[in-house]
Structure formats: C-alpha cells, structure tokens
mmCIF file with all atom_site columns, C-alpha atoms in Angstrom:
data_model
loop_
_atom_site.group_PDB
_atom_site.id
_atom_site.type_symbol
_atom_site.label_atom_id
_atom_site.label_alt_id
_atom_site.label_comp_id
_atom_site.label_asym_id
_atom_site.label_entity_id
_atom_site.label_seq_id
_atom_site.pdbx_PDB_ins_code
_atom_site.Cartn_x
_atom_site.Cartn_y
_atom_site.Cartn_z
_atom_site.occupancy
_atom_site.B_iso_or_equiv
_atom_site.pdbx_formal_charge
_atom_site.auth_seq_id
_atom_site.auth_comp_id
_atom_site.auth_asym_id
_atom_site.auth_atom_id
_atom_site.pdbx_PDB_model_num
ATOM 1   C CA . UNK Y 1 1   ? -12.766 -34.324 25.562 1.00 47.00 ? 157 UNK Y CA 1
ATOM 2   C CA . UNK Y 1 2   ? -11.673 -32.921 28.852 1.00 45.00 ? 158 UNK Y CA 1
ATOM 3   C CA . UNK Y 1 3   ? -8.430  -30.744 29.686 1.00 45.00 ? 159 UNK Y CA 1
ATOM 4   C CA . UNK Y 1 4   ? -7.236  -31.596 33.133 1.00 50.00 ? 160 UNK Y CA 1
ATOM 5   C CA . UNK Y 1 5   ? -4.258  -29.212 32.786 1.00 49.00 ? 161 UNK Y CA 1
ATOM 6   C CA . UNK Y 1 6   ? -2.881  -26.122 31.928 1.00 49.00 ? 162 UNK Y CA 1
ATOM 7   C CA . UNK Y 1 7   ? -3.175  -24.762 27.845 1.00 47.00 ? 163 UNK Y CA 1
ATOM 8   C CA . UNK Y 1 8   ? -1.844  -22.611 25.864 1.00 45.00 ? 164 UNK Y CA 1
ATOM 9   C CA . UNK Y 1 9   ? -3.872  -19.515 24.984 1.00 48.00 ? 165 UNK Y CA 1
ATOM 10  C CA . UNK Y 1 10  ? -5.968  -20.574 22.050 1.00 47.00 ? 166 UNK Y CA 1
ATOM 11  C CA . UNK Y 1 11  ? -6.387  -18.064 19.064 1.00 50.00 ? 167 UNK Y CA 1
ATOM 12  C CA . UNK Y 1 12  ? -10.006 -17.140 18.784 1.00 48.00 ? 168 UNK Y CA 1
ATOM 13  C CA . UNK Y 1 13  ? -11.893 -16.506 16.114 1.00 54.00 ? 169 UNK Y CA 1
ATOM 14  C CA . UNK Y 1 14  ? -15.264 -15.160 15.211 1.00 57.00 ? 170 UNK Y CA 1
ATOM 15  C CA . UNK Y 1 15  ? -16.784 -18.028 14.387 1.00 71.00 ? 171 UNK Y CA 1
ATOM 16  C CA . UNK Y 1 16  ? -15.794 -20.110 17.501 1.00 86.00 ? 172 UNK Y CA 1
ATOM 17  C CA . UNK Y 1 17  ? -18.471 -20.136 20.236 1.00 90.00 ? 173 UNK Y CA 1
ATOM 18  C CA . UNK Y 1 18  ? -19.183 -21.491 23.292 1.00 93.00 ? 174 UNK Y CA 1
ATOM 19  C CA . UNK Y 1 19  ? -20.805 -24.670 22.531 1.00 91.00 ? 175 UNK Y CA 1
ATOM 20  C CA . UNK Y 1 20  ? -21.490 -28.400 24.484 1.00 90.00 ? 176 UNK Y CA 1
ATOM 21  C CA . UNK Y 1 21  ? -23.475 -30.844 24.625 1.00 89.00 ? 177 UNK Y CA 1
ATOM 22  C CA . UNK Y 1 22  ? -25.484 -32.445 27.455 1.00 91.00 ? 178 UNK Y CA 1
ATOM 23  C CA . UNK Y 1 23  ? -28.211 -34.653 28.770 1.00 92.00 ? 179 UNK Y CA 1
ATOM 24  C CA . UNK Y 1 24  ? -31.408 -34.011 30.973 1.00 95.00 ? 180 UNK Y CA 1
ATOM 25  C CA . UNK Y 1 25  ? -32.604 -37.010 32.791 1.00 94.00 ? 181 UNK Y CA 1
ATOM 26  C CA . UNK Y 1 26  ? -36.413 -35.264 32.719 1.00 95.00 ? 182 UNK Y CA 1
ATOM 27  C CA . UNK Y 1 27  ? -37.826 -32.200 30.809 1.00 95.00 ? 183 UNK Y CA 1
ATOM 28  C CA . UNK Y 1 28  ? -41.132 -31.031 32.029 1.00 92.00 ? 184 UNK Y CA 1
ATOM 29  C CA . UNK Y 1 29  ? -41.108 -34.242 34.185 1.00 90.00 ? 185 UNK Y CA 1
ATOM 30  C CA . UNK Y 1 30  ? -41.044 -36.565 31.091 1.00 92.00 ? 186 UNK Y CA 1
ATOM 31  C CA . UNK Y 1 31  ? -37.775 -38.658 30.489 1.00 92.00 ? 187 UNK Y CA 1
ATOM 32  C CA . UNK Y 1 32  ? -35.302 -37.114 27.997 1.00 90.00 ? 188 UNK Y CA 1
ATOM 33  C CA . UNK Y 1 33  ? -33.021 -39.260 25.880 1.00 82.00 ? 189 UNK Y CA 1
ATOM 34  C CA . UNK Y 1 34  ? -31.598 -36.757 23.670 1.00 86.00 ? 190 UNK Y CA 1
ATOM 35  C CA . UNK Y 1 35  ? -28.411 -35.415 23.704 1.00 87.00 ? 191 UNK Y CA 1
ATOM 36  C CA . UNK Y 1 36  ? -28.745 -31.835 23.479 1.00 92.00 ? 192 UNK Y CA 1
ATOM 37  C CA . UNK Y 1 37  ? -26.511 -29.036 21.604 1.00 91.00 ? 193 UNK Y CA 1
ATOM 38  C CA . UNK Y 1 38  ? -26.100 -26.327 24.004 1.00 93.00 ? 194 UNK Y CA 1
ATOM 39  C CA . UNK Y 1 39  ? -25.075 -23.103 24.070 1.00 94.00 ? 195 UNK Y CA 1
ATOM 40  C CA . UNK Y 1 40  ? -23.625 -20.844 26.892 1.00 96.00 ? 196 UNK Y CA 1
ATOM 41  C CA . UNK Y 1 41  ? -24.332 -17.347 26.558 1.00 94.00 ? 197 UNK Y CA 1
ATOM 42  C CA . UNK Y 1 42  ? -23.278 -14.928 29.483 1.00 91.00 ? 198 UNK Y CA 1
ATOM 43  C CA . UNK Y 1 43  ? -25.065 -11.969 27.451 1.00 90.00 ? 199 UNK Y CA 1
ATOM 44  C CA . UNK Y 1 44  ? -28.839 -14.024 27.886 1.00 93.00 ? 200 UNK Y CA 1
ATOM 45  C CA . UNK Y 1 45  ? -30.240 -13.516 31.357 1.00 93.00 ? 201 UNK Y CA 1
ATOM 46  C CA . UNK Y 1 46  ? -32.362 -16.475 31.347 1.00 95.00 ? 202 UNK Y CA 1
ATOM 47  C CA . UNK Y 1 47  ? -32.084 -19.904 29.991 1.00 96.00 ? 203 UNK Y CA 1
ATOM 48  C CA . UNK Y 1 48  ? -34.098 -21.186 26.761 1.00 96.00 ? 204 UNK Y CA 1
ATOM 49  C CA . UNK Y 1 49  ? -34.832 -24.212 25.369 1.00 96.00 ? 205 UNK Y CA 1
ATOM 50  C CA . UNK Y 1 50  ? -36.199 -25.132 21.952 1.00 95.00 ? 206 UNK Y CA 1
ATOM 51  C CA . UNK Y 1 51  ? -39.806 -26.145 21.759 1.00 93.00 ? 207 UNK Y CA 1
ATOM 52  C CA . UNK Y 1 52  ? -38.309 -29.484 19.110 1.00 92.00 ? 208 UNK Y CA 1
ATOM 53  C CA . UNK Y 1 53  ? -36.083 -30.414 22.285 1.00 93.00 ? 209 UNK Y CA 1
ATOM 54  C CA . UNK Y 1 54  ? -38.878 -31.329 24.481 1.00 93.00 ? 210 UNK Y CA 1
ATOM 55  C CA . UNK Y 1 55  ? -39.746 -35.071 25.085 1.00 91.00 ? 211 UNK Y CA 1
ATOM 56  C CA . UNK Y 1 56  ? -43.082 -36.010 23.501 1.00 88.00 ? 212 UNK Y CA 1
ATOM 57  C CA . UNK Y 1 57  ? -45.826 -35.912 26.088 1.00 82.00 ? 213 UNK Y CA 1
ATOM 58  C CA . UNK Y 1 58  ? -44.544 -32.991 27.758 1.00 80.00 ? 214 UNK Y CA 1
ATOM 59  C CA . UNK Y 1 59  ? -46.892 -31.388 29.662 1.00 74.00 ? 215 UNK Y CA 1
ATOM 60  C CA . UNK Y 1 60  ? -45.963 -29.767 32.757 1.00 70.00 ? 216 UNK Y CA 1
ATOM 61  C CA . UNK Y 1 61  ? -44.748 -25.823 30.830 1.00 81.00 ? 217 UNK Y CA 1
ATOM 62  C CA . UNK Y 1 62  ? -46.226 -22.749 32.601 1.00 90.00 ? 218 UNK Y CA 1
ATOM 63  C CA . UNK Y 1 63  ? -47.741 -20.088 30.639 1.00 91.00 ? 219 UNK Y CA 1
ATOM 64  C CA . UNK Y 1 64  ? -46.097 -16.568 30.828 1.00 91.00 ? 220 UNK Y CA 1
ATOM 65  C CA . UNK Y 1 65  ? -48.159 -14.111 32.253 1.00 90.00 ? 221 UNK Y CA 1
ATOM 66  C CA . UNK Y 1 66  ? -47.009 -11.638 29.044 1.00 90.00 ? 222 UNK Y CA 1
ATOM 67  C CA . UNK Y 1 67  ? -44.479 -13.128 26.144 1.00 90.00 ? 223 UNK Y CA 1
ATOM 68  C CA . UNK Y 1 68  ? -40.511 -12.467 27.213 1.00 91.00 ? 224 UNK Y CA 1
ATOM 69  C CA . UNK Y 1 69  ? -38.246 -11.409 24.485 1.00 90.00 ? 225 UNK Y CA 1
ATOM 70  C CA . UNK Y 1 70  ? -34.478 -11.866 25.546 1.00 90.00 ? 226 UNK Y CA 1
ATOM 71  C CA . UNK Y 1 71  ? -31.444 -11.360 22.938 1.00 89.00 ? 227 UNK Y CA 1
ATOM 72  C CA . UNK Y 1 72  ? -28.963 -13.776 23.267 1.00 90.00 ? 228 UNK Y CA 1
ATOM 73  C CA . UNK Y 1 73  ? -25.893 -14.743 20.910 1.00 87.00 ? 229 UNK Y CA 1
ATOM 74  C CA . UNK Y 1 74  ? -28.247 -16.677 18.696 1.00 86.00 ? 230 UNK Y CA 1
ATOM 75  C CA . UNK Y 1 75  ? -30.673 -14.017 18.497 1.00 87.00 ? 231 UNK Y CA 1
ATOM 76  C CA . UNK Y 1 76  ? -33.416 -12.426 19.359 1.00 90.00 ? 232 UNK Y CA 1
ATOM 77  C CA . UNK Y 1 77  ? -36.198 -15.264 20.929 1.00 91.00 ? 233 UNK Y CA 1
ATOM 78  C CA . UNK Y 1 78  ? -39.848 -14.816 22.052 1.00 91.00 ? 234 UNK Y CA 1
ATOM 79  C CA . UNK Y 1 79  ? -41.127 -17.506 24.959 1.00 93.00 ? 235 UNK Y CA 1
ATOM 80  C CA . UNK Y 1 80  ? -44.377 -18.050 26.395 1.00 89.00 ? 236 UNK Y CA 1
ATOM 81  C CA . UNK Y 1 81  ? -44.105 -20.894 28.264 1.00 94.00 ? 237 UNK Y CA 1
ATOM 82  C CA . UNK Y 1 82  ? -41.376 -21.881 31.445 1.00 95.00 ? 238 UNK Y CA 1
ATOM 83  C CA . UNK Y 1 83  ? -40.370 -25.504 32.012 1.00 95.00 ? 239 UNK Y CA 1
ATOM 84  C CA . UNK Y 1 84  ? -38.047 -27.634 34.376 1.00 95.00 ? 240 UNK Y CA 1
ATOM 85  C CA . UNK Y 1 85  ? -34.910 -29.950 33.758 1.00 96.00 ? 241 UNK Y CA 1
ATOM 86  C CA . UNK Y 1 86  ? -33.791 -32.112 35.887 1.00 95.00 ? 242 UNK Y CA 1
ATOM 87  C CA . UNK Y 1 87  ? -30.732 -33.850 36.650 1.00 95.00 ? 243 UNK Y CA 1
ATOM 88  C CA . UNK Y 1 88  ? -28.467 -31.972 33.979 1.00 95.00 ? 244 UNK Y CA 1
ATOM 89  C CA . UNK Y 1 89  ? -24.840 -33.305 33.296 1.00 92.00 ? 245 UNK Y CA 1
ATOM 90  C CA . UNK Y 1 90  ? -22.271 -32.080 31.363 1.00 92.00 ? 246 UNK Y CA 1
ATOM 91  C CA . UNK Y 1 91  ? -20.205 -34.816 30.182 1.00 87.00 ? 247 UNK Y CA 1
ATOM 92  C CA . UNK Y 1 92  ? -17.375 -32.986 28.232 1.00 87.00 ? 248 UNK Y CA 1
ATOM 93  C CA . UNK Y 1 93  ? -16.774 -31.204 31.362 1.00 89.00 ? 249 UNK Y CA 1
ATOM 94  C CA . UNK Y 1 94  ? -17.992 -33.597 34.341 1.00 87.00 ? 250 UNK Y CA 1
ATOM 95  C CA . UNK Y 1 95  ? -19.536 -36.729 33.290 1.00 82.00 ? 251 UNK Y CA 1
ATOM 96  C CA . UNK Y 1 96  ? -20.018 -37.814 36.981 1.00 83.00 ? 252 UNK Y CA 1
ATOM 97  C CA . UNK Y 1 97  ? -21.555 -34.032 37.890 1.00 86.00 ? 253 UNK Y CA 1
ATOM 98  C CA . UNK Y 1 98  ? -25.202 -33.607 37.906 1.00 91.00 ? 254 UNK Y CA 1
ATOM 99  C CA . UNK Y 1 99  ? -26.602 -30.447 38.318 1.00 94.00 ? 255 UNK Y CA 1
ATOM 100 C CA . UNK Y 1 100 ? -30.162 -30.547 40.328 1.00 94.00 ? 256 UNK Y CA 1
ATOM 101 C CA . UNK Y 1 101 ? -32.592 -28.259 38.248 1.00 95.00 ? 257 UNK Y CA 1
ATOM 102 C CA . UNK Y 1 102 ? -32.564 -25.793 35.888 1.00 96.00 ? 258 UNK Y CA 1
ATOM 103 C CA . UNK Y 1 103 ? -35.919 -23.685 34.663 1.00 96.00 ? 259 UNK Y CA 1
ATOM 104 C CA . UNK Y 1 104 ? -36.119 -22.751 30.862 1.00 96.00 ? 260 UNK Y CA 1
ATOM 105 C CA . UNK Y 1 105 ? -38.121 -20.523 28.875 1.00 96.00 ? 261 UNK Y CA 1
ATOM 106 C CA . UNK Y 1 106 ? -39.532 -22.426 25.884 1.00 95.00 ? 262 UNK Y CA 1
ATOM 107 C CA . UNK Y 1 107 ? -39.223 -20.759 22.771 1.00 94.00 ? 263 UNK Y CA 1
ATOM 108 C CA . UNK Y 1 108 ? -40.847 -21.704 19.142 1.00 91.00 ? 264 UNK Y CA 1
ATOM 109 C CA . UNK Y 1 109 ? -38.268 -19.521 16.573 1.00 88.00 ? 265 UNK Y CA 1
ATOM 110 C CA . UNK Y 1 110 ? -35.268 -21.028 14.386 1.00 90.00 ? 266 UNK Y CA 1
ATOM 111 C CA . UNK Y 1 111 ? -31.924 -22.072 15.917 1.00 90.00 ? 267 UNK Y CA 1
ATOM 112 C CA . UNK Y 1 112 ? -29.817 -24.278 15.692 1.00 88.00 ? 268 UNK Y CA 1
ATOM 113 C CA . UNK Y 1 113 ? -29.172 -24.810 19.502 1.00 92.00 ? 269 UNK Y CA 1
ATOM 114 C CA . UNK Y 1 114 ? -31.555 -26.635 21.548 1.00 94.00 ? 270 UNK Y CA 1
ATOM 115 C CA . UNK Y 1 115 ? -31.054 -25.063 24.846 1.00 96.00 ? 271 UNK Y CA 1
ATOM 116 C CA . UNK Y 1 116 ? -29.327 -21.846 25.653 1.00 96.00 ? 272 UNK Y CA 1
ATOM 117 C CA . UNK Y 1 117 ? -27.877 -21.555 28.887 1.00 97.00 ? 273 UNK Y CA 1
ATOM 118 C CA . UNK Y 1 118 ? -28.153 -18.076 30.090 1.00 95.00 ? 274 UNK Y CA 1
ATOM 119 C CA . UNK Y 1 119 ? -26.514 -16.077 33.131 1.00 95.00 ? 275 UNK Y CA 1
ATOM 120 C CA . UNK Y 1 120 ? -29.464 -17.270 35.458 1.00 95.00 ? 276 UNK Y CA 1
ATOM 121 C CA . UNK Y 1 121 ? -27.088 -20.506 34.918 1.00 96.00 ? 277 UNK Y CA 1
ATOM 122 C CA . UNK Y 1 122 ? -23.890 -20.059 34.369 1.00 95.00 ? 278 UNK Y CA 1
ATOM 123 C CA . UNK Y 1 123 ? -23.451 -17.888 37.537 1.00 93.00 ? 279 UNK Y CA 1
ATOM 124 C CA . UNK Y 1 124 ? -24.676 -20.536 40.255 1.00 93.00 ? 280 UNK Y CA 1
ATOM 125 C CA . UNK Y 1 125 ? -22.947 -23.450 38.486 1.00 93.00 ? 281 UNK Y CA 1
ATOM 126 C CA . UNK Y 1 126 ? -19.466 -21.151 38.484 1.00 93.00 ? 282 UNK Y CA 1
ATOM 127 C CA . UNK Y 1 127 ? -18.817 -21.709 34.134 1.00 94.00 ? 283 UNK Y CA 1
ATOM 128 C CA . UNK Y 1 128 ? -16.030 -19.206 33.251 1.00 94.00 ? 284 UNK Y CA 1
ATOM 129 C CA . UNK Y 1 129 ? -16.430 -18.402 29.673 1.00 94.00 ? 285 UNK Y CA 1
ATOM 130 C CA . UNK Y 1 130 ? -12.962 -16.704 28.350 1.00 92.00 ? 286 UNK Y CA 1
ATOM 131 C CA . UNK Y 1 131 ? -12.893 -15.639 24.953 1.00 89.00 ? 287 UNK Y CA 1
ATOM 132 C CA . UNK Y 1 132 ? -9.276  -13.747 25.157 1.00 89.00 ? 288 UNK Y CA 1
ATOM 133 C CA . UNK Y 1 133 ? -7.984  -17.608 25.696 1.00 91.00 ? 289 UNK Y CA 1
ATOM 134 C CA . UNK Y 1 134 ? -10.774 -19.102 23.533 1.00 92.00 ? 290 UNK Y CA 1
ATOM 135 C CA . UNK Y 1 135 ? -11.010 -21.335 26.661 1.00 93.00 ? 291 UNK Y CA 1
ATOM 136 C CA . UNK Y 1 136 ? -14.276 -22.790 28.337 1.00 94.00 ? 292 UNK Y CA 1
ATOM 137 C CA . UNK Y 1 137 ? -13.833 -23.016 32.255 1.00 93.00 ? 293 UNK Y CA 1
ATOM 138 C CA . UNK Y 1 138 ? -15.417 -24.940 35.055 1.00 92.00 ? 294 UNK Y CA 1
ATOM 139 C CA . UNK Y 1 139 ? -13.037 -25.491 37.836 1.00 89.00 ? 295 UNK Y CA 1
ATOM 140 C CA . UNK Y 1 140 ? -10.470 -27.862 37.183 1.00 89.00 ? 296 UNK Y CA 1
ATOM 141 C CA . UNK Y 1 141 ? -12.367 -28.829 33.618 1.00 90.00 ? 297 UNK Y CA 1
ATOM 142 C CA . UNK Y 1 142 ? -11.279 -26.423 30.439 1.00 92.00 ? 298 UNK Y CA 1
ATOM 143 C CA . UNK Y 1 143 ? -12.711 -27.000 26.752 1.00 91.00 ? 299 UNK Y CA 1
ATOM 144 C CA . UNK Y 1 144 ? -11.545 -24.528 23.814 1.00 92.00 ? 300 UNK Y CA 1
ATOM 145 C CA . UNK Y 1 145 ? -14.202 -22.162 22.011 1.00 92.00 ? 301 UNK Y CA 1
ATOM 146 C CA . UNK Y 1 146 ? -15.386 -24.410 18.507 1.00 87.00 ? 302 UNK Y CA 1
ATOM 147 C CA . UNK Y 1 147 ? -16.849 -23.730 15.590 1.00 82.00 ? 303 UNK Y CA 1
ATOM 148 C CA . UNK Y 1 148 ? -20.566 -24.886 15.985 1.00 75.00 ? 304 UNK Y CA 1
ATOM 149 C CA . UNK Y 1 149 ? -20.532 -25.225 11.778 1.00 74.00 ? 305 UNK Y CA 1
ATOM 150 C CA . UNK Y 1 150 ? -18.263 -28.282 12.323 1.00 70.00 ? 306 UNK Y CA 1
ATOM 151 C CA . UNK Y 1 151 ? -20.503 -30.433 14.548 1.00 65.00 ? 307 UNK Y CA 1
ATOM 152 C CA . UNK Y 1 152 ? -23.767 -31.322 12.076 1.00 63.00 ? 308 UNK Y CA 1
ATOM 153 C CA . UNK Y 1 153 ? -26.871 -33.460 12.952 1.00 64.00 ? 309 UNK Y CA 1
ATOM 154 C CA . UNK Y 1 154 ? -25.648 -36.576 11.943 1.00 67.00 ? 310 UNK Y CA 1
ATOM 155 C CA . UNK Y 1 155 ? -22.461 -36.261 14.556 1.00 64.00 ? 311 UNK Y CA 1
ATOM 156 C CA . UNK Y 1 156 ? -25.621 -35.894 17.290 1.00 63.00 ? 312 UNK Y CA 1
ATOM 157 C CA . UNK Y 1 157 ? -27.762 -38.797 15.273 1.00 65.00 ? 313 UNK Y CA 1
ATOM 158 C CA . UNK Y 1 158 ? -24.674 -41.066 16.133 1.00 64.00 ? 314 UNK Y CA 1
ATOM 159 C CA . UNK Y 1 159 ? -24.194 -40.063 19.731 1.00 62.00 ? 315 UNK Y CA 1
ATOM 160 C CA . UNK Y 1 160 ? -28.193 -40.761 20.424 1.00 61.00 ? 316 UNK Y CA 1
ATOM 161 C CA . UNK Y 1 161 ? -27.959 -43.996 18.338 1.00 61.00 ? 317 UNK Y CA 1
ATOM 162 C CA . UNK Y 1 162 ? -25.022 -45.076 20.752 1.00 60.00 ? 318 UNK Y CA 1
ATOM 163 C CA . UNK Y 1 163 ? -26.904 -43.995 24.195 1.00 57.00 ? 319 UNK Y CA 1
ATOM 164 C CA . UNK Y 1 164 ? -30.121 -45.984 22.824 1.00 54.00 ? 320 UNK Y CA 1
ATOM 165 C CA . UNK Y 1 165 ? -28.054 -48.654 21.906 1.00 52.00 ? 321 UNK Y CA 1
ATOM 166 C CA . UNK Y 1 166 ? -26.711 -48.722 25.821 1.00 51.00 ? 322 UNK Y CA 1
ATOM 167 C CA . UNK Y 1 167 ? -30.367 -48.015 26.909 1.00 49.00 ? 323 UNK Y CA 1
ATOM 168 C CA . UNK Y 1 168 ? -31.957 -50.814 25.534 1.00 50.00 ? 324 UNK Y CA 1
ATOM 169 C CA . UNK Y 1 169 ? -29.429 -53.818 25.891 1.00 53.00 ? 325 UNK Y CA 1
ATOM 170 C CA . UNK Y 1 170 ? -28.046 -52.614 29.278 1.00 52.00 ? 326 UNK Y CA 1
ATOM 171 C CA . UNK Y 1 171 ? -24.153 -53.060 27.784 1.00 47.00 ? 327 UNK Y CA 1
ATOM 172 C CA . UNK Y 1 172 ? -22.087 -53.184 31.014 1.00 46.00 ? 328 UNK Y CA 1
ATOM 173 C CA . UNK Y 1 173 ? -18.605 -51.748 31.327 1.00 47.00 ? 329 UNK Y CA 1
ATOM 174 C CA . UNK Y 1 174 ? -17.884 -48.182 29.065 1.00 48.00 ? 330 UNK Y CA 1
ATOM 175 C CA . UNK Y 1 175 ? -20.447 -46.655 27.958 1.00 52.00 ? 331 UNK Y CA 1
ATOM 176 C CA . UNK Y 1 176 ? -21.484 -44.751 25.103 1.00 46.00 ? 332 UNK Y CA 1
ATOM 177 C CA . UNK Y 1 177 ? -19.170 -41.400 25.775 1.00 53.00 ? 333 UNK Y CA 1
ATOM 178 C CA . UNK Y 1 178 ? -16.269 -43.133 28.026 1.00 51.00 ? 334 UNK Y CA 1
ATOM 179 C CA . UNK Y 1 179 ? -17.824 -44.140 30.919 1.00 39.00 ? 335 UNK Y CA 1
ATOM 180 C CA . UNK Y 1 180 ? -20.280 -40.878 30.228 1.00 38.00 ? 336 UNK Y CA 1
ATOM 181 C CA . UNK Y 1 181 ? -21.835 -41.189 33.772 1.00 37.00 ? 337 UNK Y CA 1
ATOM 182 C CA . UNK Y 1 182 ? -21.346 -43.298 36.690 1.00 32.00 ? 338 UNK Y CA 1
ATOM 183 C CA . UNK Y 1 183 ? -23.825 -43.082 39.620 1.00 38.00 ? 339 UNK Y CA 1
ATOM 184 C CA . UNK Y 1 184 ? -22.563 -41.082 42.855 1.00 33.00 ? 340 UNK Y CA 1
ATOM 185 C CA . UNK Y 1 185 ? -23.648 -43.208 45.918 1.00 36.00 ? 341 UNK Y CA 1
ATOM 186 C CA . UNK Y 1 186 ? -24.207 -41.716 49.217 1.00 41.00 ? 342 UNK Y CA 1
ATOM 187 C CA . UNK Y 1 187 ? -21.384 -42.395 51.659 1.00 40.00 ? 343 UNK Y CA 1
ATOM 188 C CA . UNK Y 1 188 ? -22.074 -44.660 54.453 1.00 43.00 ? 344 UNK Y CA 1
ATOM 189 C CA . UNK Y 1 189 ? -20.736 -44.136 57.536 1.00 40.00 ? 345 UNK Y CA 1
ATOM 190 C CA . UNK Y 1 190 ? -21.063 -46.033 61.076 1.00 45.00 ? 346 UNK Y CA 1
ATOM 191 C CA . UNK Y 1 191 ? -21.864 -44.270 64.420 1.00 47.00 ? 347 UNK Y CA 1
ATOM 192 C CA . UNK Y 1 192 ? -19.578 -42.569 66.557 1.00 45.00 ? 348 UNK Y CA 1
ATOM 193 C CA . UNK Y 1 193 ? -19.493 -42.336 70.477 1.00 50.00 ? 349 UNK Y CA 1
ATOM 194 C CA . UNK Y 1 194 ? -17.609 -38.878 71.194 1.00 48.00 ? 350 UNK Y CA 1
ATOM 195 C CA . UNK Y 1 195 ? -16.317 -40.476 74.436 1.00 57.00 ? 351 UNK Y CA 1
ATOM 196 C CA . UNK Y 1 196 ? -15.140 -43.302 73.208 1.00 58.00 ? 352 UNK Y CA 1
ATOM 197 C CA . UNK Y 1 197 ? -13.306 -41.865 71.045 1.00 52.00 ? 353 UNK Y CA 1
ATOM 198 C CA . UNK Y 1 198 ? -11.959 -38.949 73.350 1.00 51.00 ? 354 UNK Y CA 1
ATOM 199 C CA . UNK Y 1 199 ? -11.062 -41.752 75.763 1.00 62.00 ? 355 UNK Y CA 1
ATOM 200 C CA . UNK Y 1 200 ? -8.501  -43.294 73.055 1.00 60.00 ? 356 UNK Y CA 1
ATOM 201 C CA . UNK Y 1 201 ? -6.718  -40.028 72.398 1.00 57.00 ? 357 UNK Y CA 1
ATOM 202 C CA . UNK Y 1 202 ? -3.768  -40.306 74.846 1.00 60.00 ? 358 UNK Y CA 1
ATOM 203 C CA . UNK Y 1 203 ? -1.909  -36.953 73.576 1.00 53.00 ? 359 UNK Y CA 1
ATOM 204 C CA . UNK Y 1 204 ? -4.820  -35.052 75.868 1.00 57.00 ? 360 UNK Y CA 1
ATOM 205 C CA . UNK Y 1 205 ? -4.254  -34.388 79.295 1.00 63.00 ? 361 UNK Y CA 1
ATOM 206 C CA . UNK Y 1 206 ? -7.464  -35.449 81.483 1.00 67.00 ? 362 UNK Y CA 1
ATOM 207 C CA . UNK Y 1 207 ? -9.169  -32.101 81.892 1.00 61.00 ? 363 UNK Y CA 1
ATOM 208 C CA . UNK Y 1 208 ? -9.167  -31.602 77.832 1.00 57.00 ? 364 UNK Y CA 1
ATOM 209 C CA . UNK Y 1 209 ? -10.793 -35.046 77.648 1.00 55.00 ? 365 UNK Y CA 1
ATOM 210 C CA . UNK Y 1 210 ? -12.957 -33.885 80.262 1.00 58.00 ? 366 UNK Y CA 1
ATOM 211 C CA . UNK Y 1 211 ? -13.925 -30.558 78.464 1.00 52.00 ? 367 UNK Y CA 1
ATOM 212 C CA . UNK Y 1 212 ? -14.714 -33.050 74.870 1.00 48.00 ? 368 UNK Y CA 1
ATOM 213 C CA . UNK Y 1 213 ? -17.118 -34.660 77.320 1.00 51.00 ? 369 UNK Y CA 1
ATOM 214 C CA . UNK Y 1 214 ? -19.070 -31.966 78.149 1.00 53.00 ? 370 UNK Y CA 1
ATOM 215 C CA . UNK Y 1 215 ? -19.844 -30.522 74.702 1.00 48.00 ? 371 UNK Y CA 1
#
C-alpha cells in the first residue's frame, strides 16, 4: 500500500524493520519471476542477494577476486560471486518506477531475505529510511517500518501464484498487485522550426525576433 500524504509519527519498535518486496525483470541476464522479500539496510555498504533467489540457469556471476564479508542488519554474510539485476521496481512504493541496474554480491548463508539492499543503493535511488517516525521514504511515496515475522512464505506463494497466473493467460485490465506496472512509453514529439515559431510570437519587437534567429 502506498501513502501519498502526510502521517502521523508511527511508534517503532524493535522488531519492525525496513522491509519490501520487489521484482527484477532479469538476474544474471536470465528472466526472474519471483517476487522478492527485500530488505533495506543503510548499515550494509553493498547489496546482496541470496544464492535460492537466482533464476535457474543463471550463469553470468563473477567470481570475487578474495571472499567479502559485510555485516548487515541480518547478519554477518560471506559472498564470492557479483551478479546484475535489471529493471528493478518497487511496487509498494512506485509500481510504474523502474530502476535500470543494480549489482549484487551473491551470498550462500541463512536468511530470510532474498536480497539486501545496501547503501551502494539506497543512496543513488534517494530511499530515506527513518526509524524515529518508523516511516519508509522515497519522495512523495512513505511506507511504515513492519514486522518481517508477520509476512510468511505462503503470503509470497500467493503473490507469485497471482503474477503467473497474469503471465500465462495475458489477463488484461488490473493486474495482479493493482495495476502493479504499466509500461512508460517514450514521448513523441513533432519537429520544430525556431523561426517559425519566433515569427508567431507578436509580444517581441523585431530585433528580439531577429536575435532568436541568429542563435
């Protein structure tokens, strides 16, 4: 769910965290139709991702020169491998926003996130975490802190089930998460003749037309 508006400060707890989900359209350059439980950690430096979470067939990880160990609010985790995601949306915040690419240490250990968003992410893409509101902020989108103990596997299971459902049969109309993402086409615009235009502007005096001309 998305708050559009202002809310009142939230009382925060220890067990609330700042968890979403999200999609990758590839992972590792193989197609993803999972939805993934995330979670954004501004004390990790890099991002991680679960070795589980990868699409079978995935193929295209990078081997570390020497294993990275970062702590993050899940843990400690060991990777060995870096991989690429591609096209990454957000739909409880923006489910029209895509964001380009994202690299991700792959890591093999036990959690019960499959991607970890670290700083290396959260500071280009501008997410405000706020745990003296227990508020989640990125621009005009805010979600409150929750409880990750409250959202179990068979809340994802249901999710995925819906988004293959839509996959397969094409359903037209709302999709599975309220019209979860619509494509953003490029805007098309028609060719403009400076002078033309300059000519039609009759509020300018003949030598400002004539300086528009010469530009």
């Amino acid at each position: 769910m998305i708050y559009n508006g202002p809310l009142p400060k939230c009382k925060y707890t220890a067990t609330e965290t700042p968890t979403i989900i999200c999609t990758a359209e590839t992972i590792g350059a193989v197609k993803s139709h999972r939805i993934l439980q995330i979670l954004l950690d501004s004390g990790s430096r890099k991002t991680l991702i679960k070795h589980s979470a990868l699409p079978r067939g995935t193929t295209k990880q990078k081997k570390l020169n020497t294993t990275k160990t970062l702590k993050t609010l899940a843990g400690n985790v060991a990777a060995t491998e870096v991989v690429t995601l591609r096209d990454i949306i957000l739909p409880e915040f923006d489910k029209n926003g895509r964001v380009d690419e994202q690299k991700a240490l792959v890591f093999d250990s036990p959690c019960r996130y499959d991607i970890i968003f670290g700083t290396d992410f959260l500071s280009i893409i501008k997410i405000n975490i706020n745990y003296e509101t227990g508020l989640m902020e990125w621009y005009v989108c805010i979600l409150p802190l929750r409880d990750p103990f409250t959202i179990d596997k068979e809340y994802y299971q249901d999710m995925e089930d819906a988004m293959h459902v839509q996959i397969k049969e094409e359903l037209p109309g709302e999709d599975w998460l309220d019209n979860y993402a619509t494509d953003i086409l490029d805007a098309k615009y028609s060719k403009t003749v400076v002078n033309d235009v300059v000519k039609q502007q009759s509020h300018l005096s003949a030598s400002q037309k004539k300086t528009f001309w010469n530009c």
